[in-house]
mmCIF file of C-alpha atoms in Angstrom:
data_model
loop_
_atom_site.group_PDB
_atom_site.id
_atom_site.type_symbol
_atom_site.label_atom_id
_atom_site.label_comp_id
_atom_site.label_asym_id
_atom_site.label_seq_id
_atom_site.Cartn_x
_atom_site.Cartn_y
_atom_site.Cartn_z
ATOM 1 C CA UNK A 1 -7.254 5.866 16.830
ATOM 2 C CA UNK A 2 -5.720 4.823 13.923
ATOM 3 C CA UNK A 3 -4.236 1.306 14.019
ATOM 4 C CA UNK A 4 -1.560 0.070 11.397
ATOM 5 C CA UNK A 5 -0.774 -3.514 11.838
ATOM 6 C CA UNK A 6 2.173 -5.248 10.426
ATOM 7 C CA UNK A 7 2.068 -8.811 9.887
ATOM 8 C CA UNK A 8 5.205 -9.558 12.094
ATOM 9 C CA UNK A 9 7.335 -8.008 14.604
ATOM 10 C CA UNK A 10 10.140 -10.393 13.721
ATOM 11 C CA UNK A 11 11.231 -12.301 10.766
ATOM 12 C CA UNK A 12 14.160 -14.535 9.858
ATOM 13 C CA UNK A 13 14.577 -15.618 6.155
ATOM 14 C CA UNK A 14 17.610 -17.053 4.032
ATOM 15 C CA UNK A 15 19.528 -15.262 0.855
ATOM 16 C CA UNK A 16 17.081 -16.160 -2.552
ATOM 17 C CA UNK A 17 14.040 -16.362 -0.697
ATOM 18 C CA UNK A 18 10.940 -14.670 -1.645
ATOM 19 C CA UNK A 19 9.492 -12.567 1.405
ATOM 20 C CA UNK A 20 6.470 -10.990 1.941
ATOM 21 C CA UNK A 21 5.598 -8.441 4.478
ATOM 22 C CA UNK A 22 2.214 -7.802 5.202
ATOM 23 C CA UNK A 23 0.658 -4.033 6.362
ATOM 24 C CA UNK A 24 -3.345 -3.700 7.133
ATOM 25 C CA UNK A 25 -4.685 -0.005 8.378
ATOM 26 C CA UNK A 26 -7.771 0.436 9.832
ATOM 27 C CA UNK A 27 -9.068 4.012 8.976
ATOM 28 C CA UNK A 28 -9.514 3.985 5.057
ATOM 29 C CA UNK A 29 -6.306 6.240 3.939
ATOM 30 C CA UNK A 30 -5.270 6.503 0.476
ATOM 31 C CA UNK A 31 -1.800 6.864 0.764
ATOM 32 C CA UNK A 32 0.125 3.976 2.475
ATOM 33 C CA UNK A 33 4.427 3.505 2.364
ATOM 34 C CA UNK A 34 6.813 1.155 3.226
ATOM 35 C CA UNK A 35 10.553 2.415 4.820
ATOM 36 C CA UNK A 36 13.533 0.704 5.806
ATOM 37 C CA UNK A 37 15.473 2.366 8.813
ATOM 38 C CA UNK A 38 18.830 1.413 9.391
ATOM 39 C CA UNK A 39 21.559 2.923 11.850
ATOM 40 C CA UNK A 40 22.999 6.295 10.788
ATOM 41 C CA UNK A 41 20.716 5.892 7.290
ATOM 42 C CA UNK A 42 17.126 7.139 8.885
ATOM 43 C CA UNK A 43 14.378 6.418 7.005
ATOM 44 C CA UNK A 44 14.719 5.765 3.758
ATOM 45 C CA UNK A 45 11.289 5.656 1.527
ATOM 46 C CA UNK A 46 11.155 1.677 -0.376
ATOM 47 C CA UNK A 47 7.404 2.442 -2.662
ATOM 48 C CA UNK A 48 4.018 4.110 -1.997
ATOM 49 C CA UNK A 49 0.463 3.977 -2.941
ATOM 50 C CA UNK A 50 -1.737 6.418 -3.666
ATOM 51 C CA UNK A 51 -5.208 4.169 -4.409
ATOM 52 C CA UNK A 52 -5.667 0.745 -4.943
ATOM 53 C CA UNK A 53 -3.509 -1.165 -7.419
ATOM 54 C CA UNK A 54 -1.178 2.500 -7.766
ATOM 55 C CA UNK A 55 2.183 2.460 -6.880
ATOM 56 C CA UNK A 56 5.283 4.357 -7.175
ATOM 57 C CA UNK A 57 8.374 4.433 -6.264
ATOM 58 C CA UNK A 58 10.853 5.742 -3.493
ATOM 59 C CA UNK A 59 14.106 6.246 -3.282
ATOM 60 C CA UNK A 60 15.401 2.777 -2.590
ATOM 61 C CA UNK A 61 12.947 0.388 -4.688
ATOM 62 C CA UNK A 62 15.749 -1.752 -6.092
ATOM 63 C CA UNK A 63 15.058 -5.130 -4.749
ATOM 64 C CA UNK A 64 11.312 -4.756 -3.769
ATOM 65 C CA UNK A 65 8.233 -4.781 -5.330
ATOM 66 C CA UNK A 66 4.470 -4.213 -3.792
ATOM 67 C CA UNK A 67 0.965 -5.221 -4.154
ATOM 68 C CA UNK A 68 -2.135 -2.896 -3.102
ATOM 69 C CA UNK A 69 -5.136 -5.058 -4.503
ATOM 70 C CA UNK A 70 -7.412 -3.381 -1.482
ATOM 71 C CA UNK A 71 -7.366 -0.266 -0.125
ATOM 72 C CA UNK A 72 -6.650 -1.429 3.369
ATOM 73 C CA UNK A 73 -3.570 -3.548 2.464
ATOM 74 C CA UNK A 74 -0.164 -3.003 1.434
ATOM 75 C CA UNK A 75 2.668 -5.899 0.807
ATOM 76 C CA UNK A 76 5.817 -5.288 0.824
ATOM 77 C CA UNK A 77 7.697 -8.278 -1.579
ATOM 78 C CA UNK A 78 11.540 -8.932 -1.347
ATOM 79 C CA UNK A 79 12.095 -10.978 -4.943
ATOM 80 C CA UNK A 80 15.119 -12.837 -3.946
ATOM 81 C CA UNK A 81 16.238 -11.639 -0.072
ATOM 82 C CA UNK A 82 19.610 -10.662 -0.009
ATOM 83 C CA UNK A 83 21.683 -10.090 3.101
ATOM 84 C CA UNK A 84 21.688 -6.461 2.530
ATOM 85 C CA UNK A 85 17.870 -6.065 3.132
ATOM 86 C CA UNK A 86 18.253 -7.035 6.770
ATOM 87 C CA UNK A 87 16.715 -4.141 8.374
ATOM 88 C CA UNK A 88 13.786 -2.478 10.553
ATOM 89 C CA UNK A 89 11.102 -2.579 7.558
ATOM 90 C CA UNK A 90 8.063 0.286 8.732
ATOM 91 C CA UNK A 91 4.503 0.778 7.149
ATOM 92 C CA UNK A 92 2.621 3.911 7.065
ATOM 93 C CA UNK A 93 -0.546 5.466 6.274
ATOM 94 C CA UNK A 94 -1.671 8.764 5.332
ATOM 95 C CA UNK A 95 -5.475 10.389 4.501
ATOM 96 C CA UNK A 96 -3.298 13.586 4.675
ATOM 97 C CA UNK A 97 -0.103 15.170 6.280
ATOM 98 C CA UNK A 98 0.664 12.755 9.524
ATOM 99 C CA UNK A 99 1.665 9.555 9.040
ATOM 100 C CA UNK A 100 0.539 6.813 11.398
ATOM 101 C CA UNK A 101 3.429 3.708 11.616
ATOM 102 C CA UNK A 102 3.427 0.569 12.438
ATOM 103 C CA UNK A 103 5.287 -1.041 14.753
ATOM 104 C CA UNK A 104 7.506 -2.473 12.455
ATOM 105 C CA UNK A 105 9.282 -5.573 11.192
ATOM 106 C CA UNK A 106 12.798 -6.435 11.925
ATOM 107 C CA UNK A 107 13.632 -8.580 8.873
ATOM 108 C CA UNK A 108 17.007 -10.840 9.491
ATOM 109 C CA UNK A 109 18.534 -12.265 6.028
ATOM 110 C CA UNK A 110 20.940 -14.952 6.917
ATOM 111 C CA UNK B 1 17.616 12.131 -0.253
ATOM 112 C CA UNK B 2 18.085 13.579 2.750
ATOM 113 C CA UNK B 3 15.714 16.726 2.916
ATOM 114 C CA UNK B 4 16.208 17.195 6.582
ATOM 115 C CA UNK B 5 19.054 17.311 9.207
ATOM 116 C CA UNK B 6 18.654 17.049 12.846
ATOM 117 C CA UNK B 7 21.030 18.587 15.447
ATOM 118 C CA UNK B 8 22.415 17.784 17.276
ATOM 119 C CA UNK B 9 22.418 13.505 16.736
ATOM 120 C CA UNK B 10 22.534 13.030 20.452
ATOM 121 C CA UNK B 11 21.008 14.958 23.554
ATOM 122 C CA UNK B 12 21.289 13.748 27.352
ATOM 123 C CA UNK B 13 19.964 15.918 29.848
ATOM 124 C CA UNK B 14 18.696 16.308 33.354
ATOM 125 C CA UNK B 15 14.531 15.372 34.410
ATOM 126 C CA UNK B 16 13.045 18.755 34.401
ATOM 127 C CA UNK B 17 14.994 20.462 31.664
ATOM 128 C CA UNK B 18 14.102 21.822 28.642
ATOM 129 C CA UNK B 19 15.179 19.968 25.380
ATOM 130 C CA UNK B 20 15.899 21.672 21.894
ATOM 131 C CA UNK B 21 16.701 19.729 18.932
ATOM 132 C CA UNK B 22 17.023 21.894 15.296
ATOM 133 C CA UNK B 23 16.304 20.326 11.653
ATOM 134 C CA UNK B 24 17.564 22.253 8.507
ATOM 135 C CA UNK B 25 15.807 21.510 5.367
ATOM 136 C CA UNK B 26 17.187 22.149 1.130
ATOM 137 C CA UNK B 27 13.886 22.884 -0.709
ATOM 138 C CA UNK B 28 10.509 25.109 0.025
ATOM 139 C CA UNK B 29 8.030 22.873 1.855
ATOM 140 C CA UNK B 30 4.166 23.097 2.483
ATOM 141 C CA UNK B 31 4.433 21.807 5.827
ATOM 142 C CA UNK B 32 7.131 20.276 8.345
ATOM 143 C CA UNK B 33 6.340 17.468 10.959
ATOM 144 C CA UNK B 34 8.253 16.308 14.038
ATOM 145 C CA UNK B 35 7.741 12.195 15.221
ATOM 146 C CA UNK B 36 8.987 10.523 17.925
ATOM 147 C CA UNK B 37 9.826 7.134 18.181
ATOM 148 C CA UNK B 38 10.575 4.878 20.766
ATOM 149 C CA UNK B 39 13.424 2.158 20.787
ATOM 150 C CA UNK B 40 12.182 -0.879 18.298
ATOM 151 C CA UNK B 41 8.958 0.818 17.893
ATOM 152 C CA UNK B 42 6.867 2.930 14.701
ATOM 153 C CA UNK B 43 7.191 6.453 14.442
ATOM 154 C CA UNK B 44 4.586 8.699 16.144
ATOM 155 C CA UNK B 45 3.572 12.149 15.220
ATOM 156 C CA UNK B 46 4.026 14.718 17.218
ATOM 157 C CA UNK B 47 2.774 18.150 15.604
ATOM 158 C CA UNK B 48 2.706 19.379 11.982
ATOM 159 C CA UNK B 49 3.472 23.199 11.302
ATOM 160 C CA UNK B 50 2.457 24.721 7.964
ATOM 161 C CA UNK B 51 4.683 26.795 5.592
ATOM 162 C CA UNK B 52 3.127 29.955 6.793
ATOM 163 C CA UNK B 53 2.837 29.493 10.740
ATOM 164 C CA UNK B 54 5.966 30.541 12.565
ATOM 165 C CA UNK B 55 5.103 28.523 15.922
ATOM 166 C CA UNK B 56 3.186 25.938 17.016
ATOM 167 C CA UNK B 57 2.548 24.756 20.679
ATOM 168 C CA UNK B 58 1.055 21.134 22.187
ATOM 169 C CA UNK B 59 0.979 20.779 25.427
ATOM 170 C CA UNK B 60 4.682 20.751 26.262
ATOM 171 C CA UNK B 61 5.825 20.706 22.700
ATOM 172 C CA UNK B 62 6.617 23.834 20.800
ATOM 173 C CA UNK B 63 7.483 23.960 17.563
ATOM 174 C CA UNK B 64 9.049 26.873 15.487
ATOM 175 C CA UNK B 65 9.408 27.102 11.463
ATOM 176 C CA UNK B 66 12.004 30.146 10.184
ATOM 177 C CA UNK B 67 11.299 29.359 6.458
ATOM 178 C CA UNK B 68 13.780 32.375 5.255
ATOM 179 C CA UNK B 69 16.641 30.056 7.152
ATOM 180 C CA UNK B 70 14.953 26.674 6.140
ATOM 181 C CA UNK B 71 15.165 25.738 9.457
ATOM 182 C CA UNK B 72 12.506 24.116 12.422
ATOM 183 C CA UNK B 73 13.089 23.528 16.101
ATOM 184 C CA UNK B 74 11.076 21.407 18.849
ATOM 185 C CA UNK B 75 11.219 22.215 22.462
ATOM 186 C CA UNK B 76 10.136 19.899 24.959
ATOM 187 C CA UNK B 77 9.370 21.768 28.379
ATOM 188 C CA UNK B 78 10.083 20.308 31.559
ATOM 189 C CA UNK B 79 11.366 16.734 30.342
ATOM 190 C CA UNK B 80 10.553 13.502 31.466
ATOM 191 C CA UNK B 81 11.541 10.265 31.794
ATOM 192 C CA UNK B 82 9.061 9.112 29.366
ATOM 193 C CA UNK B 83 10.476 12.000 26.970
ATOM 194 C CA UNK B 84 13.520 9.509 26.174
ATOM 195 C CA UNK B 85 13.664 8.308 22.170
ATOM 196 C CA UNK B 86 14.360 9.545 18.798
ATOM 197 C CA UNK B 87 13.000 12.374 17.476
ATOM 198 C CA UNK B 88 12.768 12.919 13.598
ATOM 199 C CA UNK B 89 11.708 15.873 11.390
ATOM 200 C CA UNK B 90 10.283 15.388 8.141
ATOM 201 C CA UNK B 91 8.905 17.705 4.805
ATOM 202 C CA UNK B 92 7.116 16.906 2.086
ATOM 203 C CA UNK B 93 9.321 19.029 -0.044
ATOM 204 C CA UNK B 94 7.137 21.172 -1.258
ATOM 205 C CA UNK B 95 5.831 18.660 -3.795
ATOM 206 C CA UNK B 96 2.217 18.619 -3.286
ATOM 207 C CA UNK B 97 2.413 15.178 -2.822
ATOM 208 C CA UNK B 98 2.078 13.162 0.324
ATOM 209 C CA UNK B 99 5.405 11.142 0.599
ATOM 210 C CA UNK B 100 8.039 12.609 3.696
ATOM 211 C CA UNK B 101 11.688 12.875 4.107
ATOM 212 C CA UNK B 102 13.020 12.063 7.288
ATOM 213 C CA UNK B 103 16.068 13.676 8.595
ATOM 214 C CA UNK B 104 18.284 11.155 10.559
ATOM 215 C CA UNK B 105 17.179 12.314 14.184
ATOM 216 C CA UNK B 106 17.696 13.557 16.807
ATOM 217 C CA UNK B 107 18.764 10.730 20.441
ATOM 218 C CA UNK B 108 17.100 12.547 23.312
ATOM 219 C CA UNK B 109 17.947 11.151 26.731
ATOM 220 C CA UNK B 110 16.148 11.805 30.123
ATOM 221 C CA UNK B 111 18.416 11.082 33.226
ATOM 222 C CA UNK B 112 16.765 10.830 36.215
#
């Protein structure tokens, strides 16, 4: 079975912070993502990867940037958390077609 | 962008029932997956159904694709407890590439 890990389940962090959230899959995919889900907003894609040090972005990228030095590991970086980026962050990984999550990070910005 | 759009947003019904929930999609896709996810957990997938398959069936899943009408439904057969979560559609509009857009979902609740 695939296995995408994500560094935390929950995370607490204050406005101007830096924040890192950490994704590691198991089953040497290309493609990995990051989302943010939020009530009545679904899924809504941040950046993805398609090989090592590639990225590109989503639809909602403002605020974020990401790091893919190895092929197993994706960051997800929040420059300077704002309040606004409290949300259910979710990793994914692809060889092709289905996804395979993680269980995700609830991210608090107080 | 929202590429797909579940109906209905909400769904309680009895153990034992069957359960349909509908996604409409804008552009011409490859394929269109279904995922399920549980409450404060990832996404899992369910079943993918290509461009030019009409249905798809796994175990008590079924899946139908009506590409004319843009349109996808999942059935779940005889529901179950278990069965209760979110269910999501999602396309790869058609881009060749391997980044999804989720519709919103679909609440599916099992009363016992």
């Amino acid at each position: 079975d695939v296995k995408v890990t994500q560094s935390s389940r929950y995370l607490v962090k204050r406005t101007g912070e830096k924040v890192f959230l950490e994704c590691v899959q198991d089953m040497d995919h290309e493609n990995m993502f990051w989302y943010r889900q939020d009530p009545g907003l679904g899924l809504r894609l941040i950046y993805f990867s398609y090989d090592v040090k590639m990225k590109e972005k989503g639809d909602i990228p403002e605020g974020y940037s990401v790091s893919r030095e190895k092929k197993e590991r994706f960051s997800l970086i929040l420059e300077s958390a704002s309040t606004n980026q409290t949300s259910m962050y979710l990793c994914a990984s692809s060889f092709w077609g289905p996804q395979h999550f993680g269980d995700g990070t609830r991210l608090s910005i107080l | 962008s929202q590429q797909g759009e579940e109906d209905p947003q909400a769904l309680s019904i009895q153990e034992g029932e069957n359960a349909t929930m509908n996604c409409s999609y804008k552009t011409s896709i490859n394929n269109l997956q279904w995922y399920r996810q549980n409450s404060g957990r990832g996404l899992v997938h369910l079943i993918l159904i290509r461009s030019n398959e009409r249905e798809k069936h796994s175990g008590r899943l079924r899946v139908t694709l009506d590409t004319s009408k843009k349109s996808s439904s999942l059935l779940i057969t005889a529901s179950r407890a278990a069965d209760t979560a979110s269910y999501f559609c999602a396309t790869d509009a058609g881009q060749g590439a391997q980044k999804l857009v989720f519709g919103q979902g679909t609440r599916l609740t099992i009363n016992p």
